[in-house]
Amino acid sequence: SRMFDAHRGLVDHPVAAIDAKVRWLGDTLGEIERRVTGGWSDRAIVRRVLGGEEIAAVVSFGDYARRNLVRAVRRHMSSPDASAVHW
């Protein structure tokens, strides 16, 4: 009934917020996958789907980069058991 976000504090309607996040993540992963299949570069996908990189990518030397999500989708798609997970 109560959820606290490390960055925003108390979250109103936590179940709805988590449901929205799950939907967003599924939609986003699916869109990344479609663009990988379409031959897009990681950089182009990050710009178009995720709105570009944030300063955190530079400050963290790439540890907190949005391109890591794109790379994870690309790795998943090239793995033998890729069909085991559906976005």
Short mmCIF file of C-alpha atoms in Angstrom, two decimals:
data_model
loop_
_atom_site.label_atom_id
_atom_site.label_comp_id
_atom_site.label_asym_id
_atom_site.label_seq_id
_atom_site.Cartn_x
_atom_site.Cartn_y
_atom_site.Cartn_z
CA SER A 1 0.00 0.00 0.00
CA ARG A 2 3.02 2.27 0.39
CA MET A 3 6.12 2.62 -1.76
CA PHE A 4 9.08 4.96 -1.53
CA ASP A 5 11.24 5.73 -4.55
CA ALA A 6 14.90 6.44 -3.82
CA HIS A 7 14.75 9.58 -5.98
CA ARG A 8 11.17 10.81 -5.63
CA GLY A 9 10.15 9.71 -2.15
CA LEU A 10 6.60 8.57 -1.50
CA VAL A 11 4.87 7.24 -4.62
CA ASP A 12 1.14 7.78 -4.93
CA HIS A 13 -0.74 4.69 -6.13
CA PRO A 14 2.27 2.33 -6.11
CA VAL A 15 0.54 -0.59 -7.84
CA ALA A 16 -0.51 1.61 -10.75
CA ALA A 17 2.99 3.12 -10.89
CA ILE A 18 4.61 -0.33 -11.06
CA ASP A 19 2.10 -1.48 -13.69
CA ALA A 20 2.89 1.59 -15.79
CA LYS A 21 6.62 0.92 -15.47
CA VAL A 22 6.17 -2.69 -16.56
CA ARG A 23 4.16 -1.59 -19.61
CA TRP A 24 6.73 1.10 -20.48
CA LEU A 25 9.60 -1.36 -20.18
CA GLY A 26 7.85 -3.97 -22.33
CA ASP A 27 6.99 -1.40 -24.99
CA THR A 28 10.51 0.05 -24.93
CA LEU A 29 12.24 -3.32 -25.13
CA GLY A 30 10.00 -4.30 -28.02
CA GLU A 31 10.79 -1.07 -29.86
CA ILE A 32 14.52 -1.54 -29.31
CA GLU A 33 14.25 -5.11 -30.59
CA ARG A 34 12.40 -3.98 -33.73
CA ARG A 35 15.06 -1.40 -34.48
CA VAL A 36 17.91 -3.86 -33.85
CA THR A 37 16.21 -6.22 -36.31
CA GLY A 38 15.91 -3.30 -38.72
CA GLY A 39 19.68 -2.76 -38.66
CA TRP A 40 19.77 0.41 -36.59
CA SER A 41 22.96 1.31 -34.72
CA ASP A 42 22.96 1.43 -30.92
CA ARG A 43 23.53 5.18 -31.01
CA ALA A 44 20.55 5.78 -33.31
CA ILE A 45 18.32 3.58 -31.14
CA VAL A 46 19.36 5.41 -27.98
CA ARG A 47 18.55 8.75 -29.62
CA ARG A 48 15.22 7.73 -31.14
CA VAL A 49 13.79 5.38 -28.50
CA LEU A 50 15.37 6.60 -25.27
CA GLY A 51 15.78 10.30 -26.03
CA GLY A 52 19.58 10.23 -26.14
CA GLU A 53 22.16 9.79 -23.44
CA GLU A 54 22.16 11.72 -20.20
CA ILE A 55 25.13 13.33 -18.48
CA ALA A 56 25.24 10.31 -16.14
CA ALA A 57 26.65 8.28 -19.04
CA VAL A 58 29.65 10.60 -19.28
CA VAL A 59 30.18 11.04 -15.55
CA SER A 60 30.00 7.28 -14.90
CA PHE A 61 32.27 6.45 -17.87
CA GLY A 62 29.43 4.53 -19.47
CA ASP A 63 28.32 2.53 -16.43
CA TYR A 64 24.97 4.35 -16.27
CA ALA A 65 24.45 4.74 -20.00
CA ARG A 66 21.19 4.14 -21.80
CA ARG A 67 23.15 2.34 -24.52
CA ASN A 68 23.66 -0.48 -22.01
CA LEU A 69 19.94 -1.29 -22.29
CA VAL A 70 20.22 -1.41 -26.08
CA ARG A 71 23.30 -3.62 -25.85
CA ALA A 72 21.52 -5.96 -23.44
CA VAL A 73 18.61 -6.36 -25.88
CA ARG A 74 21.08 -6.98 -28.73
CA ARG A 75 22.92 -9.64 -26.64
CA HIS A 76 19.63 -11.27 -25.69
CA MET A 77 18.54 -11.44 -29.31
CA SER A 78 21.76 -13.17 -30.33
CA SER A 79 21.63 -15.78 -27.56
CA PRO A 80 20.43 -19.32 -28.32
CA ASP A 81 17.60 -19.11 -25.79
CA ALA A 82 16.34 -15.69 -26.97
CA SER A 83 12.87 -17.08 -27.63
CA ALA A 84 12.50 -17.97 -23.94
CA VAL A 85 11.75 -14.35 -23.01
CA HIS A 86 9.08 -12.22 -24.63
CA TRP A 87 8.82 -8.50 -24.07
#
